[in-house]
Short mmCIF file of C-alpha atoms in Angstrom, two decimals:
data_model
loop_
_atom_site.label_atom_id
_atom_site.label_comp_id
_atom_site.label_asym_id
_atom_site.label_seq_id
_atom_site.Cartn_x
_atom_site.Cartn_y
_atom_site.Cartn_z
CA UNK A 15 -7.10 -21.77 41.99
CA UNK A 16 -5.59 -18.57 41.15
CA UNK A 17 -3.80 -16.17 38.09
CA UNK A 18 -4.45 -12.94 37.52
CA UNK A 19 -7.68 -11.88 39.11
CA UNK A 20 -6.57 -13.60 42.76
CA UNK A 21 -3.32 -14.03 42.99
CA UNK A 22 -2.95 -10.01 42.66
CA UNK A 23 -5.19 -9.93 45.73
CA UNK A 24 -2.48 -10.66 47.94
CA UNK A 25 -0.24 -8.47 46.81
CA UNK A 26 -2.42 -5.71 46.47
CA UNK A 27 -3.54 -2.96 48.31
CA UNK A 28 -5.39 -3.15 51.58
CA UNK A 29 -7.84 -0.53 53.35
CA UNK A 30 -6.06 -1.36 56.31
CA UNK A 31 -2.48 -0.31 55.16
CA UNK A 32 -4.24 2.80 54.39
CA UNK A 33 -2.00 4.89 57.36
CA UNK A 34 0.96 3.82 55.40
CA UNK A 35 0.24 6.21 51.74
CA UNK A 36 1.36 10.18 51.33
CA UNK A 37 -1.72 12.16 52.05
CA UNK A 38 -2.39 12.44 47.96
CA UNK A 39 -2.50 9.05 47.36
CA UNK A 40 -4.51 7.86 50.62
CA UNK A 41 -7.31 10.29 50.00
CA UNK A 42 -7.77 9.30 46.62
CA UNK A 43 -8.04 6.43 47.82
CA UNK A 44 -10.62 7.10 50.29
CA UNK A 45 -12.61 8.95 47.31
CA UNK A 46 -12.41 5.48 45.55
CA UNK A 47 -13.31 3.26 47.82
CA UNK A 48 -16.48 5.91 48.69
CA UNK A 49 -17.60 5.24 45.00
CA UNK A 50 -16.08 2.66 43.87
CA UNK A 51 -16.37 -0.20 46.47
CA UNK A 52 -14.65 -3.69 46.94
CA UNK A 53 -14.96 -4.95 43.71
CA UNK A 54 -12.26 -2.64 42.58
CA UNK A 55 -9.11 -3.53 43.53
CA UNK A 56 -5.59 -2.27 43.45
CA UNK A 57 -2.30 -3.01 42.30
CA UNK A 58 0.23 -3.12 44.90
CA UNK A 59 0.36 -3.22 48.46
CA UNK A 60 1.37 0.93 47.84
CA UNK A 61 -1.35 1.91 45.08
CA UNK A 62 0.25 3.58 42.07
CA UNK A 63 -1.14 7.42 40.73
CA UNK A 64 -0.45 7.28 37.01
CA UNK A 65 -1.08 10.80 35.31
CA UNK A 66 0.62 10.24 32.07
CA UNK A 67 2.22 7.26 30.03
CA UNK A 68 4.43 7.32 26.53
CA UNK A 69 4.99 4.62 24.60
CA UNK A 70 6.97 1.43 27.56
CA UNK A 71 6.83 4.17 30.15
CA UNK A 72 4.29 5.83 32.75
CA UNK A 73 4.55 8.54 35.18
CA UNK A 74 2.87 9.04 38.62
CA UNK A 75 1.13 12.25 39.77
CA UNK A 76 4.83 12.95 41.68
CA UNK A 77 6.74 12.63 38.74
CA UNK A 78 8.04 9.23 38.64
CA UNK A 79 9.26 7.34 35.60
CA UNK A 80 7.81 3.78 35.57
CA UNK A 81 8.81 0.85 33.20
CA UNK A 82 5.62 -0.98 32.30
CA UNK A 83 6.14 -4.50 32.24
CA UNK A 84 2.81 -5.75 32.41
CA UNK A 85 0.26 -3.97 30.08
CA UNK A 86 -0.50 -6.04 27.15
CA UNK A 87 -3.45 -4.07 26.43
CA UNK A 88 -1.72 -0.74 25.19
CA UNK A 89 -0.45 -3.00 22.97
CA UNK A 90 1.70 -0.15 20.60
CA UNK A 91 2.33 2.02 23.17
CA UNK A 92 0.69 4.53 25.75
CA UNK A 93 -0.75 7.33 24.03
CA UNK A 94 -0.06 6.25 21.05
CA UNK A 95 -0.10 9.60 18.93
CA UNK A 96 -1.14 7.06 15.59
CA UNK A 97 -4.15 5.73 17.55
CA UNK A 98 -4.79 9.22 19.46
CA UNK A 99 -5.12 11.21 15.77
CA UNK A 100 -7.21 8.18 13.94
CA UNK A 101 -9.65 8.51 17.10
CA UNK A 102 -9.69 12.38 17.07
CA UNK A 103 -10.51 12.77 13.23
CA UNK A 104 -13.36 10.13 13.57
CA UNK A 105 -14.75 11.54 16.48
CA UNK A 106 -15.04 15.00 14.93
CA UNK A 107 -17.09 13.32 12.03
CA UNK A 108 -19.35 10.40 13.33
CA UNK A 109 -19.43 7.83 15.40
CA UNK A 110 -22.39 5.09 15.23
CA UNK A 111 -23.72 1.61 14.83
CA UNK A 112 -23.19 -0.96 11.83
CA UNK A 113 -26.41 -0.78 10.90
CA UNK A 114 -25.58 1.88 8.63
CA UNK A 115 -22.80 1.70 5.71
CA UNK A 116 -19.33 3.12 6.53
CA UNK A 117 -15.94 2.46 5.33
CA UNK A 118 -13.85 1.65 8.16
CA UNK A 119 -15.64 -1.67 9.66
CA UNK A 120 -15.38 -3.07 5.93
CA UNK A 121 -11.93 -2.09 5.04
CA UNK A 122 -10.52 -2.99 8.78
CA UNK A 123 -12.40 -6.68 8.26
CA UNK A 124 -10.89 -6.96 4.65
CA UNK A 125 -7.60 -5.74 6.41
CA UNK A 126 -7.62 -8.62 9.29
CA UNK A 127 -8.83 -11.52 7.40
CA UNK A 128 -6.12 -10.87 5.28
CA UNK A 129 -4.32 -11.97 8.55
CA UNK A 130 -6.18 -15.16 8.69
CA UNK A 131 -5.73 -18.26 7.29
CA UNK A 132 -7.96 -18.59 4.52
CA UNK A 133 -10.50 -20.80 6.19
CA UNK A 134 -11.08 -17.79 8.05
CA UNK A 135 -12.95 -15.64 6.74
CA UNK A 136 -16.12 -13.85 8.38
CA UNK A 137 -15.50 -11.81 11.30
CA UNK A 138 -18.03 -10.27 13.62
CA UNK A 139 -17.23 -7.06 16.47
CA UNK A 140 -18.30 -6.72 20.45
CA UNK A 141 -16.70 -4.01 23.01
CA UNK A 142 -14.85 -6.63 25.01
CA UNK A 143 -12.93 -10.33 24.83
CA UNK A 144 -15.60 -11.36 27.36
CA UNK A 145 -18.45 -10.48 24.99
CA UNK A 146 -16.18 -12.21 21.91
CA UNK A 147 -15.31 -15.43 24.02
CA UNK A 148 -19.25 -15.45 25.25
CA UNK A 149 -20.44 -15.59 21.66
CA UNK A 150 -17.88 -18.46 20.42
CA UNK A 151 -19.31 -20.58 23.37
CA UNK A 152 -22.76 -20.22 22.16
CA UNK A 153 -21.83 -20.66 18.22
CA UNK A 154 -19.95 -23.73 18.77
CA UNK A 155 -22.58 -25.02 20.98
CA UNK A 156 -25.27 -24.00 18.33
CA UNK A 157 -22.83 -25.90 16.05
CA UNK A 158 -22.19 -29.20 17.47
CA UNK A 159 -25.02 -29.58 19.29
CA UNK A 160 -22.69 -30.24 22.51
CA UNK A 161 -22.33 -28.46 25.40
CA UNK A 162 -19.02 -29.95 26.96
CA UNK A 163 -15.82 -27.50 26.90
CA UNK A 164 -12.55 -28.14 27.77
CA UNK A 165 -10.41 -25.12 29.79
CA UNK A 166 -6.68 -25.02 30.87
CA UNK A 167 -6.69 -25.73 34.40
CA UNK A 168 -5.93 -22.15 35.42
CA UNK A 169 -7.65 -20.70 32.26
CA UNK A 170 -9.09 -17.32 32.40
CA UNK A 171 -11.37 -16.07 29.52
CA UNK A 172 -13.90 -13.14 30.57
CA UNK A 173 -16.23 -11.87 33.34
CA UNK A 174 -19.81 -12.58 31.66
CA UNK A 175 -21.96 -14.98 33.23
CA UNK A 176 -20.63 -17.94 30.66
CA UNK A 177 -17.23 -17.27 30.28
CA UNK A 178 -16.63 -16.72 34.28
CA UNK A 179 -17.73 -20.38 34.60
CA UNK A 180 -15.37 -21.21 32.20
CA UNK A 181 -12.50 -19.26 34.00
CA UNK A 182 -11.43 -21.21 37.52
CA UNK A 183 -8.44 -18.80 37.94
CA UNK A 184 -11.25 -16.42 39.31
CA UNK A 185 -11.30 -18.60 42.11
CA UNK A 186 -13.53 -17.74 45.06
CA UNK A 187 -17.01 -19.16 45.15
CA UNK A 188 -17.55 -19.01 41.25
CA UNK A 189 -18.79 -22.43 40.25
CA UNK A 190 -17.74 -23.70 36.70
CA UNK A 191 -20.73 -24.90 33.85
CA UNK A 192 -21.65 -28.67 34.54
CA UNK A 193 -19.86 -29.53 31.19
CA UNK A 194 -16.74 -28.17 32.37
CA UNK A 195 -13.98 -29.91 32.32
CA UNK A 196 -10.20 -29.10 33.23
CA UNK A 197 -7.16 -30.07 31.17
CA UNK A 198 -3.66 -29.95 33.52
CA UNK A 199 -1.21 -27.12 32.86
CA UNK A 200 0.83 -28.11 30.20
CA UNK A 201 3.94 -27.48 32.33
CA UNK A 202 6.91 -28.42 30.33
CA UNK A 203 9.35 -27.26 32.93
CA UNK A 204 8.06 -29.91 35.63
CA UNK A 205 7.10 -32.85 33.37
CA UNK A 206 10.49 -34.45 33.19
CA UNK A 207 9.49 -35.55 29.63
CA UNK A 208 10.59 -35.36 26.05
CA UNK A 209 9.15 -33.23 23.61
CA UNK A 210 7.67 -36.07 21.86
CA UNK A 211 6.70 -37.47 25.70
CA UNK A 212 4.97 -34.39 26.88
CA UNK A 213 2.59 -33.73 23.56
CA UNK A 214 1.51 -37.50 23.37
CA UNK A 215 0.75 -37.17 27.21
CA UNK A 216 -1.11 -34.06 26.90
CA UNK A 217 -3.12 -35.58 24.33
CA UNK A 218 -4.00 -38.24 26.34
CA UNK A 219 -4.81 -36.01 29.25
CA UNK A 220 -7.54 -34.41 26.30
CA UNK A 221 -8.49 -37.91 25.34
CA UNK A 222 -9.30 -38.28 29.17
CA UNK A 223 -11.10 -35.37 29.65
CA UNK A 224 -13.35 -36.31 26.68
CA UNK A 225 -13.50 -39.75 27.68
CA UNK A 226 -15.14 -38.46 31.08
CA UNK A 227 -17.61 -36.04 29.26
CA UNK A 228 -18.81 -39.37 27.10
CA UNK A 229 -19.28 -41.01 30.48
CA UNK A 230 -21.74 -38.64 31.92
CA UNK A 231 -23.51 -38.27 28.78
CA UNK A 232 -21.68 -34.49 27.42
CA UNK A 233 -21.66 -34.11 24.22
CA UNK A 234 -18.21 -32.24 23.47
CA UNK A 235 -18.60 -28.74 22.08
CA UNK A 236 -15.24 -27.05 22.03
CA UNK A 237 -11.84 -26.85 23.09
CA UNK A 238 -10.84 -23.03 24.27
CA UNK A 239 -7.37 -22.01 24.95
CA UNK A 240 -4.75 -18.82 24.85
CA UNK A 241 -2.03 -20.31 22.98
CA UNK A 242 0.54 -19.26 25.19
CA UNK A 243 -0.84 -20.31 28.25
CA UNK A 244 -0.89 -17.47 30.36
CA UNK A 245 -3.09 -17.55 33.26
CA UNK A 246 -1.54 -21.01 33.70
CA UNK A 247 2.16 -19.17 34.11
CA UNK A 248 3.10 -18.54 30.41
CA UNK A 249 4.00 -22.31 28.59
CA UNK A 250 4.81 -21.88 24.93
CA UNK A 251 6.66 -25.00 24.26
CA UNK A 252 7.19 -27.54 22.88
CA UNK A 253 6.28 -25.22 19.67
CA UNK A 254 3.40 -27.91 17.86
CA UNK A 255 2.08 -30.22 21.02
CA UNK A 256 -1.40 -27.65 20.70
CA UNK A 257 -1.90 -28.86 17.66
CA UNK A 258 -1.71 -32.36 18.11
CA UNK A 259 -3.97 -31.57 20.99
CA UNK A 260 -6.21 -30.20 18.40
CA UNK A 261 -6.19 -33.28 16.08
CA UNK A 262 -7.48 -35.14 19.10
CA UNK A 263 -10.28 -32.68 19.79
CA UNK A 264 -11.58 -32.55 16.30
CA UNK A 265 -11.49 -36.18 15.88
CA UNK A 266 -14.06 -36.38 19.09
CA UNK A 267 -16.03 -34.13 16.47
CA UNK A 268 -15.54 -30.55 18.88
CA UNK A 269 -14.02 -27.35 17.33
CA UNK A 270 -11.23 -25.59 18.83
CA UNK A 271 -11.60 -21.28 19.80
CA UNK A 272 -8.09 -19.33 20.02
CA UNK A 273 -8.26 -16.95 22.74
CA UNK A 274 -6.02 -14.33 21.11
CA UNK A 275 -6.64 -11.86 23.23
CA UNK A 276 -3.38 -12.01 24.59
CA UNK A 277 -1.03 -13.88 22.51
CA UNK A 278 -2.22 -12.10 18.76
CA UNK A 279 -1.65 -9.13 17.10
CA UNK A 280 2.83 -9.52 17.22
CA UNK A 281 2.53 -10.84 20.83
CA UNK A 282 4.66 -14.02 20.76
CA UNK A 283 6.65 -12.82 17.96
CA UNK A 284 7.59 -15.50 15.82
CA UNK A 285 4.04 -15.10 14.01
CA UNK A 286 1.21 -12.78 13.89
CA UNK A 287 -0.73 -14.81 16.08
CA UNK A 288 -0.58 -17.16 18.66
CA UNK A 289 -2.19 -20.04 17.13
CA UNK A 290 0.35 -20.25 14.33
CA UNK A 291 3.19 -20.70 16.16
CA UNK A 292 1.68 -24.73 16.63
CA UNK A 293 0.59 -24.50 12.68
CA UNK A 294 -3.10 -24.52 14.10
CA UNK A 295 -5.90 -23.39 11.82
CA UNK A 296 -9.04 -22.38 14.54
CA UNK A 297 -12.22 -22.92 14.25
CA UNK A 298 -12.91 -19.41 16.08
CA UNK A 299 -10.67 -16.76 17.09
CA UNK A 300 -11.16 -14.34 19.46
CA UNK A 301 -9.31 -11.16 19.84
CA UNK A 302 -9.79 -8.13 22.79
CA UNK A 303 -8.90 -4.70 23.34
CA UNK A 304 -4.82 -4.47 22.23
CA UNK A 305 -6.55 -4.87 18.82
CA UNK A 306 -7.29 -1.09 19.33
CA UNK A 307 -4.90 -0.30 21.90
CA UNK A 308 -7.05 -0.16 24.86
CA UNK A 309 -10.15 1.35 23.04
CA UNK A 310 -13.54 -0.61 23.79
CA UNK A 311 -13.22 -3.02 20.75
CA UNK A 312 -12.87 -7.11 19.93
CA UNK A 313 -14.04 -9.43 17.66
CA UNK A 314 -14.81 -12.99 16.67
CA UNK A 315 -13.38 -14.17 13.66
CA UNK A 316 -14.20 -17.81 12.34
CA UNK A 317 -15.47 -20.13 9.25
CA UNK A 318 -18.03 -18.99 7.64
CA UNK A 319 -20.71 -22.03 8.32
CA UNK A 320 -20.42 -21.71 12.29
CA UNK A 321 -21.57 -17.91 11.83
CA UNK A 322 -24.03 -18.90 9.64
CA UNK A 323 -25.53 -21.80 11.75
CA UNK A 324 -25.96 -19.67 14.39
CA UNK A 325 -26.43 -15.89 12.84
CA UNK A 326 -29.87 -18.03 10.71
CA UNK A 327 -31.09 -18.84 14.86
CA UNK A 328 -29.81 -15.82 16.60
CA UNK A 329 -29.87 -12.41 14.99
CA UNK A 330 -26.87 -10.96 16.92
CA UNK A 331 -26.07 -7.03 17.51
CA UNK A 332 -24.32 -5.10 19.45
CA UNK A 333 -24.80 -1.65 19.39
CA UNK A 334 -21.66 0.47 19.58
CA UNK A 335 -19.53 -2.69 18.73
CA UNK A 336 -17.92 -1.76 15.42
CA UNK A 337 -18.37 1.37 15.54
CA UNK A 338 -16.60 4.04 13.09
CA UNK A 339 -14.21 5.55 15.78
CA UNK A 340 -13.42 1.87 17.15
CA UNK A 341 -12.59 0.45 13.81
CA UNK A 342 -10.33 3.97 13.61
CA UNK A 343 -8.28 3.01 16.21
CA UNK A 344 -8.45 -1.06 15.12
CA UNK A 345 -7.14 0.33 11.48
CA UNK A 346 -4.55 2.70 13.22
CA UNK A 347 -3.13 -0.35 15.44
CA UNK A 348 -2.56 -2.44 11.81
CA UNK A 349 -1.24 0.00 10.34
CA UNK A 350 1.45 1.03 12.94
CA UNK A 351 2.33 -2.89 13.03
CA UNK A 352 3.01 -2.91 9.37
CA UNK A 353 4.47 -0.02 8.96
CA UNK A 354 6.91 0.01 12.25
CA UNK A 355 7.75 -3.88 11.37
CA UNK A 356 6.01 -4.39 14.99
CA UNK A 357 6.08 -8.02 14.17
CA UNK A 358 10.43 -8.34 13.16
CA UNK A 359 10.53 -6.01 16.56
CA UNK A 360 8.78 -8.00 19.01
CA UNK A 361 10.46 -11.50 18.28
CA UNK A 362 14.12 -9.51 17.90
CA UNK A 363 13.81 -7.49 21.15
CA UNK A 364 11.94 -10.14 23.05
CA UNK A 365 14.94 -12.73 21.70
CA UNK A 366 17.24 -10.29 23.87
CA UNK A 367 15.13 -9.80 26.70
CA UNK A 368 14.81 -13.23 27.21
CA UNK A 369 18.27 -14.58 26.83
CA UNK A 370 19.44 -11.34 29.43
CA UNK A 371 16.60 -12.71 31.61
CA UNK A 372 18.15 -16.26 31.39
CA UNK A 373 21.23 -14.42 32.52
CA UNK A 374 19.60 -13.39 35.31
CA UNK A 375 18.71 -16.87 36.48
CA UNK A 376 22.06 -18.08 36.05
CA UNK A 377 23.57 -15.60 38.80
CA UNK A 378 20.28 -16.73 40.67
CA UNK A 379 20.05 -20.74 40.20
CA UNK A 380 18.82 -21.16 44.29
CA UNK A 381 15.69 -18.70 43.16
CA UNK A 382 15.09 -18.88 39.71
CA UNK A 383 13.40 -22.32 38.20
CA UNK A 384 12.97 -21.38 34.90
CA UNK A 385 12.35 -18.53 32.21
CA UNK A 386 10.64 -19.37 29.11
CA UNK A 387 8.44 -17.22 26.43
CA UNK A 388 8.42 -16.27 22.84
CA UNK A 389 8.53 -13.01 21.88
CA UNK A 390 7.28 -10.28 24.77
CA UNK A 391 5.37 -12.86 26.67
CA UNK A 392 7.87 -14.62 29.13
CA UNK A 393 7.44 -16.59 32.21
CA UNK A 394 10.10 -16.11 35.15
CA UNK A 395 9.42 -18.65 37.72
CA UNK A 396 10.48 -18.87 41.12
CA UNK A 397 11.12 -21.76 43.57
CA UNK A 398 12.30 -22.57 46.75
CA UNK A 399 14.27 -25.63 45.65
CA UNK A 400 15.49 -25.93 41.93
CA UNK A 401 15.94 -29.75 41.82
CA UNK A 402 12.57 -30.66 43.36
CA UNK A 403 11.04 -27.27 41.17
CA UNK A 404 9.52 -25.79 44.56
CA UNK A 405 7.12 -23.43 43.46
CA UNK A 406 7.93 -19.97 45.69
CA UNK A 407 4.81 -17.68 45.58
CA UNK A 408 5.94 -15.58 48.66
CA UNK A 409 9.61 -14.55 47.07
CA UNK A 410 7.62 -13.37 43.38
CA UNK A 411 4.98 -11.02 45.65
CA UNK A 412 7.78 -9.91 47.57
CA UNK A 413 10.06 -9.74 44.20
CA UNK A 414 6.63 -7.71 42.43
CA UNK A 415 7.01 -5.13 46.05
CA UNK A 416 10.83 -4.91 44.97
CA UNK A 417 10.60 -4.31 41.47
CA UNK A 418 8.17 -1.63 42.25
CA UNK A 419 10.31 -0.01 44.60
CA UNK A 420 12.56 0.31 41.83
CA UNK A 421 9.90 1.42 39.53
CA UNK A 422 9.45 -1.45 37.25
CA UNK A 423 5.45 -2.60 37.04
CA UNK A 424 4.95 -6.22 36.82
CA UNK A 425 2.24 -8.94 38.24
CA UNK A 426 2.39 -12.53 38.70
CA UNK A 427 0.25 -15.87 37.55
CA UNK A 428 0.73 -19.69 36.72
CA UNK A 429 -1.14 -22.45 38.69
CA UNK A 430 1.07 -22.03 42.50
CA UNK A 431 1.17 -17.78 41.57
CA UNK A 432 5.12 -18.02 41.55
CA UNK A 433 6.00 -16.79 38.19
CA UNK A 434 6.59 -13.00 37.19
CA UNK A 435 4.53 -12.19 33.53
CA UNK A 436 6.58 -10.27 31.66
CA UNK A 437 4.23 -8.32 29.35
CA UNK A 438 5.62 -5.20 28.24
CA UNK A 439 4.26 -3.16 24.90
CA UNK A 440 5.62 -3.93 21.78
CA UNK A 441 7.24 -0.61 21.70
CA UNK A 442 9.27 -1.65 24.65
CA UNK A 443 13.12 -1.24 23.10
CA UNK A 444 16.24 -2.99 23.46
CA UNK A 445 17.53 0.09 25.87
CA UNK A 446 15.11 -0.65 28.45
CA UNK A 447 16.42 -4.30 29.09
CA UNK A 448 18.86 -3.09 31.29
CA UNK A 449 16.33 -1.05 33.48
CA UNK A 450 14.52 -4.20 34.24
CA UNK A 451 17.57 -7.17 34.46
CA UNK A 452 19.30 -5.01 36.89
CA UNK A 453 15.85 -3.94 39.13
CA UNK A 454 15.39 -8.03 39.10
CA UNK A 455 19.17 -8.45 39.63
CA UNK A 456 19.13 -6.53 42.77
CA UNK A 457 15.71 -7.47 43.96
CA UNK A 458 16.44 -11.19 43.46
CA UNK A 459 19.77 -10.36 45.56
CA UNK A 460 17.92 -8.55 48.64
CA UNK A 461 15.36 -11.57 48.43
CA UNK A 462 18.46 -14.32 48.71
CA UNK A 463 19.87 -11.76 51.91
#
């Protein structure tokens, strides 16, 4: 199994290509892998020195211009000047835990739930989407009494002891929880079905999963899921089969958590999050660090009587999570989105992107399967055969190598590691669509030589 986390391994950097780097670069490296070790790894099979980034775009210590494809988490932009000023003028007056009365963790909560739908509303902070997807496990356990959760079968949702054994695209030797189990990739492209086909067979496929839990005696506790799919290779569609999914899950008596982390805050365009794009009302969402734009902040928003059940067992704090000059940034982020129309942006710009994209696979139909997305979250897979849907991991690491070489960052994911994530910020403009259609024009070419 493999998405983010291991499929990057092998197209990352290796010590052993170490002879291959400018002298810079290869003794920083050298530094970091003195104090650093082997759990950090690289991007690219060349390591990239980023000094400085602005808004879609990042330079390297030599002076490069980079498009950033990839980084969801500086969600409105590198350096954000909005975000870098709302930090700065907290930081200069105090920063603390919620234990004490301030202003900004009550007016950002008023400010999200707003968000919400109305069934939502009580919202609690942590430093990471690990920590926020950690506590939903343990509140809709608390909840339901269950402890059986159902994952995408390349789902990826944290690095804490729970959520890692909820997260098989980690691969290696991490074992899932006994009451694991795995729901297929709900791979449109390759199902050969009809909209109406595909959600009542995904359904089923719940209903089976379920079904198995009852048979070994697991009580079903949740369903968890990033509504777009990502880790699995980005499948948005058919808009609405999640939420019959849903209807199945709650009728087994579990609760559903949205994984927002990726697919919130403007993501997939059409809606402010995810979730509502298949008219699903969570029982639990989760949300990570684009919330703040990369500073240490997330949160778990949900009904009030699950945070009650379990906040009357299980006093829960966290010290620095919610802190004044967190919710600064958190409040900054909002605030940009409104008042930038982040939300009209991202579903006109990534409407563009993905129908120049789709251009790009028709003047590549022998390499490109299929692109698909909503808003600036798109899936461009590759195969090796288009009518048998060939899935062609080798030609997407070689295309990431290419696209680098023509300084355009991007990564990979989906169940065989053979489709490019396109990720960009939501800053990223209608301008820079040429930059990356022609870098995947001519890469795609020199791959098909």
């Amino acid at each position: 199994m493999a998405t983010d986390s291991s499929i990057m391994d092998a197209n990352s950097f290796k010590s052993g290509d170490i002879n291959s780097l400018d002298p810079l670069t290869r003794k920083l490296v050298e530094r970091r892998e003195q104090v650093l070790g082997a759990s950090y790894r690289l991007f690219y099979r060349k390591p990239v020195n980023l000094v400085r980034g602005e808004g879609e775009y990042l330079w390297d210590a030599f002076g490069n211009k980079y498009l950033d494809m990839y980084n969801n988490i500086p969600s409105i932009g590198h350096s954000n000047s909005v975000v870098a000023e709302a930090v700065y003028a907290q930081m200069k007056k105090i920063n603390t835990h919620t234990r004490y009365l301030h202003e900004n963790i009550i007016a950002y909560s008023e400010e999200l739930l707003e968000l919400m739908p109305r069934e939502i509303d009580r919202i609690m902070y942590m430093c990471s989407g690990s920590e926020a997807n950690d506590l939903a496990l343990r509140m809709c356990m608390n909840y339901t009494g269950g402890t059986g959760i159902l994952i995408s079968r390349e789902a990826y949702h944290g690095n804490t002891s729970l959520v890692s054994a909820i997260s098989p695209s980690l691969g290696g030797a991490q074992e899932l929880l006994e009451g694991v189990r795995l729901v297929p990739t709900p791979d449109f492209y390759r199902s050969g079905k009809t909209e109406e086909e595909f959600t009542a067979w995904y359904c089923a496929e719940i209903q089976k999963a379920i079904d198995d839990m009852n048979a070994h005696g697991i009580k079903l506790a949740c369903f968890i899921a990033d509504s777009i799919f990502s880790s699995d290779g980005v499948h948005p569609n058919p808009k609405g089969f999640l939420k019959a999914a849903i209807d199945v899950v709650r009728k087994n008596g579990g609760l559903f958590i949205a994984d927002e982390v990726q697919p919130g805050f403007c993501r997939t365009g059409e809606t402010f999050w995810g979730f509502a794009r298949h008219g699903i009302v969570p029982d639990l969402v989760t949300m990570g660090k684009p919330m703040a734009n990369g500073i240490p902040c997330s949160a778990l928003a949900g009904k009030s009587d699950i945070l009650a059940a379990f906040s009357s067992k299980f006093p829960y704090f966290n010290t620095f999570a919610g802190n004044p000059v967190s919710m600064a940034a958190a409040r900054a982020v909002l605030k940009f989105i409104k008042d930038n129309a982040i939300l009209t942006h991202t579903n006109e710009v990534g409407s563009k992107l993905l129908a120049a994209l789709k251009d790009v696979q028709a003047r590549h139909p022998d390499k490109v399967g299929d692109v698909r997305g909503s808003g600036l979250f798109i899936g461009f897979e590759l195969v090796s055969d288009p009518e048998k849907k060939t899935p062609d991991k080798e030609s997407t690491l070689a295309l990431i190598d290419k696209l680098y070489d023509r300084k355009v960052l991007s990564s990979n994911c989906g169940t065989y590691g053979n489709v490019l994530k396109i990720r960009p910020p939501l800053v990223f403009k209608a301008e820079d669509i040429d930059w990356a259609c022609t870098a995947l024009d001519e890469s795609l070419s020199e791959l098909e030589k």
